[in-house]
Each structure stands twice: as C-alpha cells, then as structure tokens.
C-alpha cells in the first residue's frame, strides 16, 4: 500500500431520481450492458455491435439511406460535429434562436468563421417558419438553416417540416438539434426532409451521457464531399469517421471508440425499438400531461401553453419562493433532482424532465408529491394532495 495516498472514500453516489433536463436515469439493463466484457474496437464481435447500432439509429431517426453514427462525446459534440463538417469560413447560416441552445449554435458557427444571421424569438415561444423564411430569402446564398427541435431551456417544440422546405427553397441544408426530442417525440428525418440531425444519449434515448448520435442525409453527405477546405477538427471529421464506421472504409482506425458507451447505446436503442417509437412518444405525452395537470392544480402554471414538448416542462417559480431552497429540499429530503432555469429563466423557472426510462407515471406522481412538500416547507400555501389527484385523473382519462 502506498503511504503517499489515503483514499478519501468519497465515492458513494446516492440513488437519485433525475428529473431535470438530463442526464436521466436509465433502465437497469443499460447499466448492466456497460459491465459486459471489454472488446477491442476492431474486434469482429464489436464491429457487429457497431453495425447494429447504426441500423437501429436509422430506425430511430426514421431514415432509410441516411448516414448515422454516434459521435464520441455529449450532445454538444454532436452540435459541433454537425457545424464543423458542413460549414466553411464565410458560409452563411441562418439560425432560429428561441432559447439557450439556439445561442450555442450561433457561438459554434461563429468560431468556425461562418456568417451568422440570427432570427430571434421570445423565449418560450415557438419558431415561426415565416419569419425564418423572410431572413433566408433576403440572403444572397445560404449554406445552412439551423433550428433546435425541443428547446430545453423553455420546453417548446418547433415545427421542422416547414423550416426544412424553407431551407431547401434556397438550396440550403437544414440542421436540427434533436438532443431533447429524439426518442421522446417524433423526429422523421426522411418525411420531413431533414439534413443534419444530432442528439445526445442522456435525454430521451435512455442511456448515460457520452455519445451524440448524428444523422446526415444524402444531400448533407454530398455537401461534405464538395467542401473546398479540410474539416478543421480532426476528431469530429465525419469523412474519416466514416472509414471506421462503414465496412467500405476498411474499418480504418481513427480514435478508440468508447466501447462501454456503445454497449449502453445498443441496449437503450434495443429497448426503445422493442417498445415501439409511437408507443414511446405516447408514453412521454401521457406522463407530461399528468405532470402539467398536477402542477396547474396547485397554482404552478406551466410556462409553455402551446407547442409544449412532452420531455421537458418549465414552470414559473411562485413569487417569494427561493429556487435554490426548494431544489435543495427536493434533493436532500426526496432524492429528486429537478432543473433550475437557464438564461432569462434563471431563478424564475424550474425545468422538470420526464425523459426516456424516467417518463413513467410513478415519477410524475413522485415529483409532484415532493414538490408539494418542499413548497409547503418553504411557506407556499398548497392544498396537499391536490396535484396528485389532478395527475391521477389525467392518467386515468
Ligand atoms: C442538453 C442539450 C444539448 C447539449 O448536450 P450536452 O450533452 O449537455 O453536451 C444541446 N442541445 C439541446 C437542445 C440540449 O437539450
């Protein structure tokens, strides 16, 4: 034993219910998959798992021919991969911004040296395709239009099909951030004609954070081949990653795939597809409706009234109630994590996620019950049990 090292024995993660904007808890089978024996990243048995993951991702993104791969890294790595592969310095990208993550798209596009045209919408409101169209049409040329499908800072879902048509009128690609939507609400890449779509594993897909599934349409792959400059990121260069992920590329080493994360994703996608996409979307909708009914019943109005996204509900914090005091109680006394507000909603809203494995009636009831207790302890007058009654009625209807 080393006499230089004394273990602090702090590694003892408690069992929490994660009902914030992600990460979410995962099915026990997903954790179990991560404990399977390690394989080499070029082992034929691992390669078979990779092929299967790509096939399952095509089903989840609803694309027959699209190229899919899980980018190593979290949702933001997917965002960065999408932008860095398809934008070159001087290219114009029109970005619809109706919350925090639209702003992050702009940040990354600017770092690449692209010309960014922002179309701003009030936080909590939906992206209006006609406003995007006006800006797109005004440009000489547009390489890409970017939009966040479910804005996780507000819980709004935006219409993708119309925005895709607007992009294509101008021969531009449509980029979609589906980090919070994929696996929780419909994302139909082929029918809606989306070009570059990325997600993250820890939200509605039901795996830990660490991979960013990315899908590219034929149009996007062609744009990638036609680039005049090298992709400025080696790690995220899809044209080289393709040589590892696709049989035809000779399985050329690029970087060592995160083996256990890919096991987890395989298992999470298998569970998702066995449940069925439409059944899964209906489950998210059903539990979010119950949560919303329960919150309203105790005077906590959900902020988003129309185009609300089932995976994530934002709710205004009542006047005089401390954000951190309530969330602190939820965590310490109930082992439940919910999210605080982001950006303009900081200190003003809570974000409650019912995503993937966590989108279950029992979790909607648990978070309502804990919230009632925490609010009461902080002096908010709440008719105890009323939120559970309303949620249960919603579930029964
Ligand atoms: C969570 C999230 C991201 C970023 O994902 P990370 O896994 O945190 O890197 C990007 N976009 C949206 C819409 C998100 O909700």
mmCIF file of C-alpha atoms and ligand atoms in Angstrom:
data_model
loop_
_atom_site.group_PDB
_atom_site.id
_atom_site.type_symbol
_atom_site.label_atom_id
_atom_site.label_comp_id
_atom_site.label_asym_id
_atom_site.label_seq_id
_atom_site.Cartn_x
_atom_site.Cartn_y
_atom_site.Cartn_z
ATOM 1 C CA UNK A 1 0.000 0.000 0.000
ATOM 2 C CA UNK A 2 1.226 3.417 -0.895
ATOM 3 C CA UNK A 3 1.916 5.638 2.071
ATOM 4 C CA UNK A 4 1.502 8.718 -0.103
ATOM 5 C CA UNK A 5 -2.121 8.031 -0.858
ATOM 6 C CA UNK A 6 -5.050 7.987 1.515
ATOM 7 C CA UNK A 7 -8.411 7.261 -0.008
ATOM 8 C CA UNK A 8 -10.928 9.955 0.789
ATOM 9 C CA UNK A 9 -13.683 7.363 0.433
ATOM 10 C CA UNK A 10 -15.983 9.912 -1.144
ATOM 11 C CA UNK A 11 -17.040 7.676 -3.991
ATOM 12 C CA UNK A 12 -20.525 6.796 -2.872
ATOM 13 C CA UNK A 13 -23.063 8.166 -5.353
ATOM 14 C CA UNK A 14 -26.560 8.167 -3.845
ATOM 15 C CA UNK A 15 -29.534 6.772 -5.723
ATOM 16 C CA UNK A 16 -31.260 9.850 -7.083
ATOM 17 C CA UNK A 17 -34.250 10.305 -9.307
ATOM 18 C CA UNK A 18 -33.030 12.574 -12.091
ATOM 19 C CA UNK A 19 -35.958 14.662 -13.292
ATOM 20 C CA UNK A 20 -34.093 17.674 -14.612
ATOM 21 C CA UNK A 21 -33.067 18.477 -18.185
ATOM 22 C CA UNK A 22 -30.734 15.441 -18.286
ATOM 23 C CA UNK A 23 -28.978 13.211 -17.527
ATOM 24 C CA UNK A 24 -31.883 10.918 -16.755
ATOM 25 C CA UNK A 25 -31.912 7.576 -15.001
ATOM 26 C CA UNK A 26 -31.524 4.595 -17.267
ATOM 27 C CA UNK A 27 -33.066 1.130 -17.415
ATOM 28 C CA UNK A 28 -31.099 -1.376 -15.282
ATOM 29 C CA UNK A 29 -30.367 -3.363 -18.442
ATOM 30 C CA UNK A 30 -28.448 -0.354 -19.814
ATOM 31 C CA UNK A 31 -26.162 -0.210 -16.775
ATOM 32 C CA UNK A 32 -25.789 -3.959 -16.955
ATOM 33 C CA UNK A 33 -24.758 -3.753 -20.622
ATOM 34 C CA UNK A 34 -21.898 -1.461 -19.593
ATOM 35 C CA UNK A 35 -20.452 -4.168 -17.372
ATOM 36 C CA UNK A 36 -20.130 -6.651 -20.270
ATOM 37 C CA UNK A 37 -16.581 -7.786 -21.086
ATOM 38 C CA UNK A 38 -14.395 -5.289 -22.888
ATOM 39 C CA UNK A 39 -13.768 -5.835 -26.575
ATOM 40 C CA UNK A 40 -11.205 -4.262 -28.854
ATOM 41 C CA UNK A 41 -12.545 -1.517 -31.088
ATOM 42 C CA UNK A 42 -11.657 -3.530 -34.203
ATOM 43 C CA UNK A 43 -12.850 -6.899 -32.875
ATOM 44 C CA UNK A 44 -15.314 -8.511 -35.315
ATOM 45 C CA UNK A 45 -17.784 -9.008 -32.461
ATOM 46 C CA UNK A 46 -17.598 -5.315 -31.644
ATOM 47 C CA UNK A 47 -17.914 -4.385 -35.311
ATOM 48 C CA UNK A 48 -21.164 -6.378 -35.433
ATOM 49 C CA UNK A 49 -22.439 -4.292 -32.497
ATOM 50 C CA UNK A 50 -21.441 -1.092 -34.330
ATOM 51 C CA UNK A 51 -23.334 -2.159 -37.464
ATOM 52 C CA UNK A 52 -26.345 -2.928 -35.332
ATOM 53 C CA UNK A 53 -26.182 0.463 -33.607
ATOM 54 C CA UNK A 54 -26.111 2.220 -36.991
ATOM 55 C CA UNK A 55 -29.061 0.148 -38.226
ATOM 56 C CA UNK A 56 -31.031 0.949 -35.059
ATOM 57 C CA UNK A 57 -30.150 4.642 -35.307
ATOM 58 C CA UNK A 58 -31.551 4.745 -38.846
ATOM 59 C CA UNK A 59 -34.830 3.386 -37.477
ATOM 60 C CA UNK A 60 -34.904 5.901 -34.632
ATOM 61 C CA UNK A 61 -34.078 8.873 -36.890
ATOM 62 C CA UNK A 62 -36.563 7.421 -39.423
ATOM 63 C CA UNK A 63 -34.132 7.460 -42.318
ATOM 64 C CA UNK A 64 -33.649 4.652 -44.837
ATOM 65 C CA UNK A 65 -30.499 5.859 -46.534
ATOM 66 C CA UNK A 66 -29.118 8.458 -44.166
ATOM 67 C CA UNK A 67 -25.635 8.030 -42.716
ATOM 68 C CA UNK A 68 -25.697 7.590 -38.962
ATOM 69 C CA UNK A 69 -23.060 7.271 -36.307
ATOM 70 C CA UNK A 70 -22.742 8.004 -32.599
ATOM 71 C CA UNK A 71 -20.179 10.776 -32.195
ATOM 72 C CA UNK A 72 -17.910 10.235 -29.168
ATOM 73 C CA UNK A 73 -18.868 12.988 -26.758
ATOM 74 C CA UNK A 74 -22.048 14.529 -25.377
ATOM 75 C CA UNK A 75 -24.800 16.370 -27.240
ATOM 76 C CA UNK A 76 -22.580 19.400 -27.704
ATOM 77 C CA UNK A 77 -20.050 17.235 -29.568
ATOM 78 C CA UNK A 78 -22.893 16.322 -31.938
ATOM 79 C CA UNK A 79 -23.663 20.005 -32.368
ATOM 80 C CA UNK A 80 -20.035 20.804 -33.033
ATOM 81 C CA UNK A 81 -19.673 17.865 -35.460
ATOM 82 C CA UNK A 82 -22.764 18.955 -37.396
ATOM 83 C CA UNK A 83 -21.483 22.510 -37.796
ATOM 84 C CA UNK A 84 -17.793 21.882 -38.302
ATOM 85 C CA UNK A 85 -18.369 19.326 -41.064
ATOM 86 C CA UNK A 86 -20.842 21.368 -43.075
ATOM 87 C CA UNK A 87 -19.865 24.971 -42.612
ATOM 88 C CA UNK A 88 -16.785 26.646 -44.025
ATOM 89 C CA UNK A 89 -15.459 30.102 -43.197
ATOM 90 C CA UNK A 90 -17.569 32.728 -44.944
ATOM 91 C CA UNK A 91 -20.619 30.458 -45.367
ATOM 92 C CA UNK A 92 -23.926 31.906 -44.247
ATOM 93 C CA UNK A 93 -26.025 30.099 -41.675
ATOM 94 C CA UNK A 94 -29.454 31.346 -40.611
ATOM 95 C CA UNK A 95 -30.178 30.283 -37.032
ATOM 96 C CA UNK A 96 -33.587 30.448 -35.382
ATOM 97 C CA UNK A 97 -32.973 31.319 -31.740
ATOM 98 C CA UNK A 98 -35.804 30.837 -29.231
ATOM 99 C CA UNK A 99 -33.740 29.846 -26.225
ATOM 100 C CA UNK A 100 -30.353 28.935 -24.822
ATOM 101 C CA UNK A 101 -29.297 26.195 -27.243
ATOM 102 C CA UNK A 102 -30.009 28.296 -30.341
ATOM 103 C CA UNK A 103 -27.480 30.712 -28.865
ATOM 104 C CA UNK A 104 -24.926 27.907 -28.527
ATOM 105 C CA UNK A 105 -25.384 27.048 -32.221
ATOM 106 C CA UNK A 106 -24.517 30.640 -33.032
ATOM 107 C CA UNK A 107 -21.444 30.549 -30.794
ATOM 108 C CA UNK A 108 -20.034 27.458 -32.511
ATOM 109 C CA UNK A 109 -20.861 28.674 -36.034
ATOM 110 C CA UNK A 110 -19.072 31.943 -35.289
ATOM 111 C CA UNK A 111 -15.960 30.084 -34.104
ATOM 112 C CA UNK A 112 -15.859 28.321 -37.473
ATOM 113 C CA UNK A 113 -15.836 31.721 -39.200
ATOM 114 C CA UNK A 114 -19.313 31.428 -40.687
ATOM 115 C CA UNK A 115 -21.557 34.430 -41.185
ATOM 116 C CA UNK A 116 -24.446 34.042 -38.778
ATOM 117 C CA UNK A 117 -27.872 35.549 -39.374
ATOM 118 C CA UNK A 118 -29.934 35.176 -36.212
ATOM 119 C CA UNK A 119 -33.708 35.130 -36.236
ATOM 120 C CA UNK A 120 -34.795 35.788 -32.672
ATOM 121 C CA UNK A 121 -37.966 34.661 -30.990
ATOM 122 C CA UNK A 122 -39.088 35.311 -27.472
ATOM 123 C CA UNK A 123 -38.013 32.612 -25.002
ATOM 124 C CA UNK A 124 -40.897 30.222 -24.503
ATOM 125 C CA UNK A 125 -42.346 30.864 -27.943
ATOM 126 C CA UNK A 126 -42.211 28.600 -30.947
ATOM 127 C CA UNK A 127 -40.074 29.291 -34.049
ATOM 128 C CA UNK A 128 -42.258 30.918 -36.696
ATOM 129 C CA UNK A 129 -41.249 29.479 -40.094
ATOM 130 C CA UNK A 130 -42.434 32.576 -41.996
ATOM 131 C CA UNK A 131 -40.045 34.817 -40.064
ATOM 132 C CA UNK A 132 -37.224 32.396 -40.836
ATOM 133 C CA UNK A 133 -38.251 32.443 -44.490
ATOM 134 C CA UNK A 134 -38.033 36.237 -44.706
ATOM 135 C CA UNK A 135 -34.453 36.191 -43.465
ATOM 136 C CA UNK A 136 -33.437 33.218 -45.610
ATOM 137 C CA UNK A 137 -34.863 34.789 -48.766
ATOM 138 C CA UNK A 138 -33.065 38.069 -48.110
ATOM 139 C CA UNK A 139 -29.591 36.433 -48.291
ATOM 140 C CA UNK A 140 -27.507 36.057 -51.460
ATOM 141 C CA UNK A 141 -26.861 32.455 -50.609
ATOM 142 C CA UNK A 142 -27.375 30.291 -47.545
ATOM 143 C CA UNK A 143 -25.416 27.171 -46.730
ATOM 144 C CA UNK A 144 -27.479 26.039 -43.783
ATOM 145 C CA UNK A 145 -30.508 26.842 -41.658
ATOM 146 C CA UNK A 146 -30.313 25.762 -38.022
ATOM 147 C CA UNK A 147 -33.093 25.142 -35.531
ATOM 148 C CA UNK A 148 -33.486 23.465 -32.141
ATOM 149 C CA UNK A 149 -36.359 20.985 -32.231
ATOM 150 C CA UNK A 150 -37.084 20.939 -28.496
ATOM 151 C CA UNK A 151 -35.510 23.956 -26.791
ATOM 152 C CA UNK A 152 -34.558 22.519 -23.403
ATOM 153 C CA UNK A 153 -34.317 25.965 -21.803
ATOM 154 C CA UNK A 154 -38.048 26.526 -22.324
ATOM 155 C CA UNK A 155 -39.761 23.246 -23.273
ATOM 156 C CA UNK A 156 -41.079 24.407 -26.650
ATOM 157 C CA UNK A 157 -41.225 22.172 -29.706
ATOM 158 C CA UNK A 158 -40.808 23.835 -33.115
ATOM 159 C CA UNK A 159 -42.188 22.700 -36.488
ATOM 160 C CA UNK A 160 -39.445 21.173 -38.610
ATOM 161 C CA UNK A 161 -41.150 20.257 -41.858
ATOM 162 C CA UNK A 162 -41.949 23.846 -42.864
ATOM 163 C CA UNK A 163 -38.491 25.069 -41.909
ATOM 164 C CA UNK A 164 -36.903 22.284 -43.987
ATOM 165 C CA UNK A 165 -38.907 23.377 -47.033
ATOM 166 C CA UNK A 166 -37.769 26.968 -46.496
ATOM 167 C CA UNK A 167 -34.118 25.900 -46.342
ATOM 168 C CA UNK A 168 -34.416 23.786 -49.470
ATOM 169 C CA UNK A 169 -36.066 26.607 -51.470
ATOM 170 C CA UNK A 170 -32.727 28.333 -51.086
ATOM 171 C CA UNK A 171 -30.639 25.157 -51.651
ATOM 172 C CA UNK A 172 -29.558 25.235 -48.027
ATOM 173 C CA UNK A 173 -29.243 22.305 -45.644
ATOM 174 C CA UNK A 174 -31.469 22.050 -42.599
ATOM 175 C CA UNK A 175 -29.646 21.389 -39.334
ATOM 176 C CA UNK A 176 -31.726 20.148 -36.411
ATOM 177 C CA UNK A 177 -30.782 19.892 -32.751
ATOM 178 C CA UNK A 178 -32.787 16.868 -31.618
ATOM 179 C CA UNK A 179 -30.945 16.398 -28.323
ATOM 180 C CA UNK A 180 -34.094 16.530 -26.201
ATOM 181 C CA UNK A 181 -36.565 15.296 -28.799
ATOM 182 C CA UNK A 182 -35.079 12.098 -30.231
ATOM 183 C CA UNK A 183 -36.696 9.124 -28.515
ATOM 184 C CA UNK A 184 -39.308 11.321 -26.802
ATOM 185 C CA UNK A 185 -41.152 12.944 -29.694
ATOM 186 C CA UNK A 186 -41.374 12.236 -33.382
ATOM 187 C CA UNK A 187 -38.308 13.076 -35.468
ATOM 188 C CA UNK A 188 -38.945 11.951 -39.041
ATOM 189 C CA UNK A 189 -35.815 12.653 -40.994
ATOM 190 C CA UNK A 190 -36.909 11.278 -44.378
ATOM 191 C CA UNK A 191 -40.519 12.506 -44.481
ATOM 192 C CA UNK A 192 -39.648 15.944 -43.179
ATOM 193 C CA UNK A 193 -36.544 16.117 -45.366
ATOM 194 C CA UNK A 194 -34.045 16.994 -42.617
ATOM 195 C CA UNK A 195 -30.343 17.031 -43.497
ATOM 196 C CA UNK A 196 -28.187 17.159 -40.393
ATOM 197 C CA UNK A 197 -29.685 15.916 -37.149
ATOM 198 C CA UNK A 198 -27.883 15.228 -33.888
ATOM 199 C CA UNK A 199 -28.909 14.121 -30.441
ATOM 200 C CA UNK A 200 -27.455 13.092 -27.085
ATOM 201 C CA UNK A 201 -27.774 9.791 -25.307
ATOM 202 C CA UNK A 202 -28.734 11.017 -21.823
ATOM 203 C CA UNK A 203 -32.099 12.556 -22.515
ATOM 204 C CA UNK A 204 -34.962 10.643 -24.150
ATOM 205 C CA UNK A 205 -32.756 7.892 -25.581
ATOM 206 C CA UNK A 206 -32.286 6.467 -22.106
ATOM 207 C CA UNK A 207 -28.522 5.956 -21.853
ATOM 208 C CA UNK A 208 -25.825 7.773 -19.845
ATOM 209 C CA UNK A 209 -24.292 10.931 -21.295
ATOM 210 C CA UNK A 210 -21.303 10.361 -23.533
ATOM 211 C CA UNK A 211 -22.447 9.809 -27.120
ATOM 212 C CA UNK A 212 -24.095 12.066 -29.665
ATOM 213 C CA UNK A 213 -25.973 10.178 -32.383
ATOM 214 C CA UNK A 214 -25.646 12.076 -35.671
ATOM 215 C CA UNK A 215 -27.519 11.509 -38.930
ATOM 216 C CA UNK A 216 -26.727 13.023 -42.313
ATOM 217 C CA UNK A 217 -28.921 12.981 -45.411
ATOM 218 C CA UNK A 218 -27.567 12.183 -48.877
ATOM 219 C CA UNK A 219 -27.655 15.921 -49.570
ATOM 220 C CA UNK A 220 -25.535 16.587 -46.482
ATOM 221 C CA UNK A 221 -23.031 13.840 -47.402
ATOM 222 C CA UNK A 222 -22.668 15.367 -50.856
ATOM 223 C CA UNK A 223 -22.102 18.834 -49.355
ATOM 224 C CA UNK A 224 -19.417 17.265 -47.182
ATOM 225 C CA UNK A 225 -17.673 15.776 -50.233
ATOM 226 C CA UNK A 226 -17.827 19.135 -52.031
ATOM 227 C CA UNK A 227 -16.069 21.090 -49.276
ATOM 228 C CA UNK A 228 -13.246 23.251 -50.531
ATOM 229 C CA UNK A 229 -11.281 23.138 -47.265
ATOM 230 C CA UNK A 230 -10.403 20.351 -44.826
ATOM 231 C CA UNK A 231 -12.713 19.932 -41.845
ATOM 232 C CA UNK A 232 -10.853 21.947 -39.172
ATOM 233 C CA UNK A 233 -11.450 19.330 -36.464
ATOM 234 C CA UNK A 234 -9.668 16.002 -36.802
ATOM 235 C CA UNK A 235 -11.652 14.301 -34.049
ATOM 236 C CA UNK A 236 -15.049 15.202 -35.493
ATOM 237 C CA UNK A 237 -14.279 14.819 -39.206
ATOM 238 C CA UNK A 238 -17.141 12.654 -40.487
ATOM 239 C CA UNK A 239 -15.332 11.773 -43.717
ATOM 240 C CA UNK A 240 -12.618 9.986 -41.705
ATOM 241 C CA UNK A 241 -15.015 8.636 -39.063
ATOM 242 C CA UNK A 242 -16.944 7.116 -41.943
ATOM 243 C CA UNK A 243 -13.913 4.954 -42.792
ATOM 244 C CA UNK A 244 -14.089 3.410 -39.344
ATOM 245 C CA UNK A 245 -17.854 3.142 -39.056
ATOM 246 C CA UNK A 246 -18.518 1.796 -42.539
ATOM 247 C CA UNK A 247 -17.460 -1.591 -43.851
ATOM 248 C CA UNK A 248 -16.437 0.019 -47.166
ATOM 249 C CA UNK A 249 -13.955 2.277 -45.408
ATOM 250 C CA UNK A 250 -11.851 -0.707 -44.316
ATOM 251 C CA UNK A 251 -12.532 -0.072 -40.621
ATOM 252 C CA UNK A 252 -9.608 2.312 -40.504
ATOM 253 C CA UNK A 253 -8.515 3.346 -37.027
ATOM 254 C CA UNK A 254 -9.405 6.932 -36.224
ATOM 255 C CA UNK A 255 -9.895 7.024 -32.463
ATOM 256 C CA UNK A 256 -10.657 4.275 -29.981
ATOM 257 C CA UNK A 257 -14.427 4.001 -29.778
ATOM 258 C CA UNK A 258 -15.814 4.287 -26.215
ATOM 259 C CA UNK A 259 -16.717 0.606 -26.063
ATOM 260 C CA UNK A 260 -18.901 0.532 -22.945
ATOM 261 C CA UNK A 261 -20.853 3.592 -24.038
ATOM 262 C CA UNK A 262 -21.636 1.900 -27.318
ATOM 263 C CA UNK A 263 -22.811 -1.170 -25.378
ATOM 264 C CA UNK A 264 -25.107 1.134 -23.410
ATOM 265 C CA UNK A 265 -26.435 2.772 -26.551
ATOM 266 C CA UNK A 266 -27.036 -0.619 -28.173
ATOM 267 C CA UNK A 267 -29.100 -1.715 -25.196
ATOM 268 C CA UNK A 268 -31.000 1.580 -24.917
ATOM 269 C CA UNK A 269 -31.887 1.548 -28.635
ATOM 270 C CA UNK A 270 -32.950 -2.098 -28.458
ATOM 271 C CA UNK A 271 -35.303 -1.288 -25.558
ATOM 272 C CA UNK A 272 -36.622 1.741 -27.441
ATOM 273 C CA UNK A 273 -37.356 -0.177 -30.633
ATOM 274 C CA UNK A 274 -38.906 -3.122 -28.782
ATOM 275 C CA UNK A 275 -41.267 -0.671 -27.076
ATOM 276 C CA UNK A 276 -42.030 0.971 -30.436
ATOM 277 C CA UNK A 277 -41.428 4.588 -31.406
ATOM 278 C CA UNK A 278 -45.070 5.649 -31.465
ATOM 279 C CA UNK A 279 -45.796 3.906 -28.139
ATOM 280 C CA UNK A 280 -42.832 5.657 -26.625
ATOM 281 C CA UNK A 281 -43.927 9.100 -27.836
ATOM 282 C CA UNK A 282 -47.428 8.410 -26.464
ATOM 283 C CA UNK A 283 -45.912 7.445 -23.091
ATOM 284 C CA UNK A 284 -43.952 10.717 -22.918
ATOM 285 C CA UNK A 285 -47.079 12.666 -23.818
ATOM 286 C CA UNK A 286 -49.224 10.871 -21.274
ATOM 287 C CA UNK A 287 -46.907 11.412 -18.307
ATOM 288 C CA UNK A 288 -46.156 15.024 -19.256
ATOM 289 C CA UNK A 289 -49.893 15.731 -19.473
ATOM 290 C CA UNK A 290 -50.300 14.306 -15.976
ATOM 291 C CA UNK A 291 -47.419 16.405 -14.669
ATOM 292 C CA UNK A 292 -48.866 19.562 -16.221
ATOM 293 C CA UNK A 293 -52.314 18.849 -14.783
ATOM 294 C CA UNK A 294 -50.790 18.284 -11.341
ATOM 295 C CA UNK A 295 -48.730 21.481 -11.449
ATOM 296 C CA UNK A 296 -51.716 23.587 -12.564
ATOM 297 C CA UNK A 297 -53.826 22.149 -9.757
ATOM 298 C CA UNK A 298 -51.528 23.723 -7.167
ATOM 299 C CA UNK A 299 -51.181 27.035 -8.948
ATOM 300 C CA UNK A 300 -47.886 26.291 -10.680
ATOM 301 C CA UNK A 301 -48.654 27.177 -14.251
ATOM 302 C CA UNK A 302 -46.513 25.576 -16.937
ATOM 303 C CA UNK A 303 -44.866 28.421 -18.878
ATOM 304 C CA UNK A 304 -45.437 26.986 -22.345
ATOM 305 C CA UNK A 305 -49.098 26.741 -23.323
ATOM 306 C CA UNK A 306 -48.982 25.718 -26.956
ATOM 307 C CA UNK A 307 -46.422 23.545 -28.711
ATOM 308 C CA UNK A 308 -45.221 22.238 -25.368
ATOM 309 C CA UNK A 309 -42.694 19.448 -25.552
ATOM 310 C CA UNK A 310 -43.525 16.302 -23.561
ATOM 311 C CA UNK A 311 -39.944 15.561 -22.443
ATOM 312 C CA UNK A 312 -39.448 18.844 -20.591
ATOM 313 C CA UNK A 313 -41.832 21.090 -18.673
ATOM 314 C CA UNK A 314 -40.902 24.556 -17.460
ATOM 315 C CA UNK A 315 -42.901 26.017 -14.632
ATOM 316 C CA UNK A 316 -42.756 29.514 -13.120
ATOM 317 C CA UNK A 317 -41.443 29.697 -9.554
ATOM 318 C CA UNK A 318 -44.095 31.340 -7.330
ATOM 319 C CA UNK A 319 -43.315 34.832 -6.046
ATOM 320 C CA UNK A 320 -41.370 34.874 -2.815
ATOM 321 C CA UNK A 321 -40.221 31.264 -3.131
ATOM 322 C CA UNK A 322 -36.500 30.600 -3.332
ATOM 323 C CA UNK A 323 -35.396 28.476 -6.263
ATOM 324 C CA UNK A 324 -32.383 27.027 -4.504
ATOM 325 C CA UNK A 325 -34.218 26.351 -1.219
ATOM 326 C CA UNK A 326 -36.878 24.253 -2.945
ATOM 327 C CA UNK A 327 -34.470 22.403 -5.194
ATOM 328 C CA UNK A 328 -32.229 21.820 -2.187
ATOM 329 C CA UNK A 329 -35.089 20.219 -0.277
ATOM 330 C CA UNK A 330 -36.085 18.130 -3.264
ATOM 331 C CA UNK A 331 -32.547 16.784 -3.463
ATOM 332 C CA UNK A 332 -31.803 16.298 0.243
ATOM 333 C CA UNK A 333 -35.218 15.227 1.501
ATOM 334 C CA UNK A 334 -36.574 13.383 -1.508
ATOM 335 C CA UNK A 335 -33.528 12.397 -3.548
ATOM 336 C CA UNK A 336 -35.060 14.078 -6.584
ATOM 337 C CA UNK A 337 -33.199 16.387 -8.913
ATOM 338 C CA UNK A 338 -35.107 18.964 -10.943
ATOM 339 C CA UNK A 339 -33.501 21.675 -13.042
ATOM 340 C CA UNK A 340 -33.216 25.385 -12.390
ATOM 341 C CA UNK A 341 -33.908 27.980 -15.045
ATOM 342 C CA UNK A 342 -31.414 28.794 -17.768
ATOM 343 C CA UNK A 343 -30.741 32.222 -19.295
ATOM 344 C CA UNK A 344 -33.747 34.534 -18.976
ATOM 345 C CA UNK A 345 -35.472 31.928 -16.786
ATOM 346 C CA UNK A 346 -32.658 31.810 -14.230
ATOM 347 C CA UNK A 347 -34.201 31.943 -10.711
ATOM 348 C CA UNK A 348 -37.605 32.255 -12.400
ATOM 349 C CA UNK A 349 -38.473 28.747 -13.536
ATOM 350 C CA UNK A 350 -37.950 25.080 -12.800
ATOM 351 C CA UNK A 351 -37.362 22.556 -15.515
ATOM 352 C CA UNK A 352 -38.831 19.131 -14.960
ATOM 353 C CA UNK A 353 -37.809 16.386 -17.349
ATOM 354 C CA UNK A 354 -39.662 13.122 -17.759
ATOM 355 C CA UNK A 355 -37.389 11.552 -20.320
ATOM 356 C CA UNK A 356 -36.767 8.074 -21.636
ATOM 357 C CA UNK A 357 -36.844 5.465 -18.857
ATOM 358 C CA UNK A 358 -37.964 8.182 -16.434
ATOM 359 C CA UNK A 359 -41.106 9.028 -18.428
ATOM 360 C CA UNK A 360 -43.237 6.903 -16.099
ATOM 361 C CA UNK A 361 -46.484 7.742 -14.260
ATOM 362 C CA UNK A 362 -44.931 6.925 -10.875
ATOM 363 C CA UNK A 363 -42.221 9.532 -11.459
ATOM 364 C CA UNK A 364 -44.748 12.240 -12.360
ATOM 365 C CA UNK A 365 -46.541 11.486 -9.078
ATOM 366 C CA UNK A 366 -43.316 11.346 -7.089
ATOM 367 C CA UNK A 367 -42.074 14.707 -8.274
ATOM 368 C CA UNK A 368 -45.451 16.349 -7.637
ATOM 369 C CA UNK A 369 -45.651 14.923 -4.136
ATOM 370 C CA UNK A 370 -42.111 16.032 -3.298
ATOM 371 C CA UNK A 371 -42.718 19.471 -4.792
ATOM 372 C CA UNK A 372 -45.876 19.915 -2.694
ATOM 373 C CA UNK A 373 -43.926 19.042 0.447
ATOM 374 C CA UNK A 374 -40.925 21.209 -0.384
ATOM 375 C CA UNK A 375 -43.130 24.183 -1.268
ATOM 376 C CA UNK A 376 -45.179 23.788 1.910
ATOM 377 C CA UNK A 377 -41.977 23.696 3.966
ATOM 378 C CA UNK A 378 -40.949 26.959 2.295
ATOM 379 C CA UNK A 379 -44.214 28.661 3.210
ATOM 380 C CA UNK A 380 -46.146 28.297 -0.035
ATOM 381 C CA UNK A 381 -49.791 27.557 0.649
ATOM 382 C CA UNK A 382 -50.627 24.375 -1.099
ATOM 383 C CA UNK A 383 -53.683 22.171 -0.773
ATOM 384 C CA UNK A 384 -51.899 18.920 -0.057
ATOM 385 C CA UNK A 385 -52.684 16.034 -2.339
ATOM 386 C CA UNK A 386 -54.424 18.182 -4.919
ATOM 387 C CA UNK A 387 -51.693 17.865 -7.528
ATOM 388 C CA UNK A 388 -51.657 14.082 -7.210
ATOM 389 C CA UNK A 389 -55.406 13.933 -7.621
ATOM 390 C CA UNK A 390 -55.266 16.003 -10.802
ATOM 391 C CA UNK A 391 -52.369 13.984 -12.190
ATOM 392 C CA UNK A 392 -54.119 10.722 -11.461
ATOM 393 C CA UNK A 393 -57.262 11.960 -13.172
ATOM 394 C CA UNK A 394 -55.205 12.897 -16.205
ATOM 395 C CA UNK A 395 -53.575 9.454 -16.239
ATOM 396 C CA UNK A 396 -56.944 7.725 -15.991
ATOM 397 C CA UNK A 397 -58.505 9.699 -18.844
HETATM 398 C C1 LIG B 1 -28.628 19.021 -23.485
HETATM 399 C C2 LIG B 1 -28.696 19.743 -24.782
HETATM 400 C C3 LIG B 1 -27.560 19.995 -25.569
HETATM 401 C C4 LIG B 1 -26.163 19.723 -25.079
HETATM 402 O O1 LIG B 1 -25.942 18.429 -24.762
HETATM 403 P P1 LIG B 1 -24.753 18.026 -23.747
HETATM 404 O O2 LIG B 1 -24.958 16.558 -23.649
HETATM 405 O O3 LIG B 1 -25.007 18.759 -22.484
HETATM 406 O O4 LIG B 1 -23.474 18.376 -24.373
HETATM 407 C C5 LIG B 1 -27.727 20.586 -26.794
HETATM 408 N N1 LIG B 1 -28.933 20.931 -27.246
HETATM 409 C C6 LIG B 1 -30.049 20.727 -26.526
HETATM 410 C C7 LIG B 1 -31.366 21.118 -27.090
HETATM 411 C C8 LIG B 1 -29.955 20.125 -25.270
HETATM 412 O O5 LIG B 1 -31.055 19.919 -24.557
#
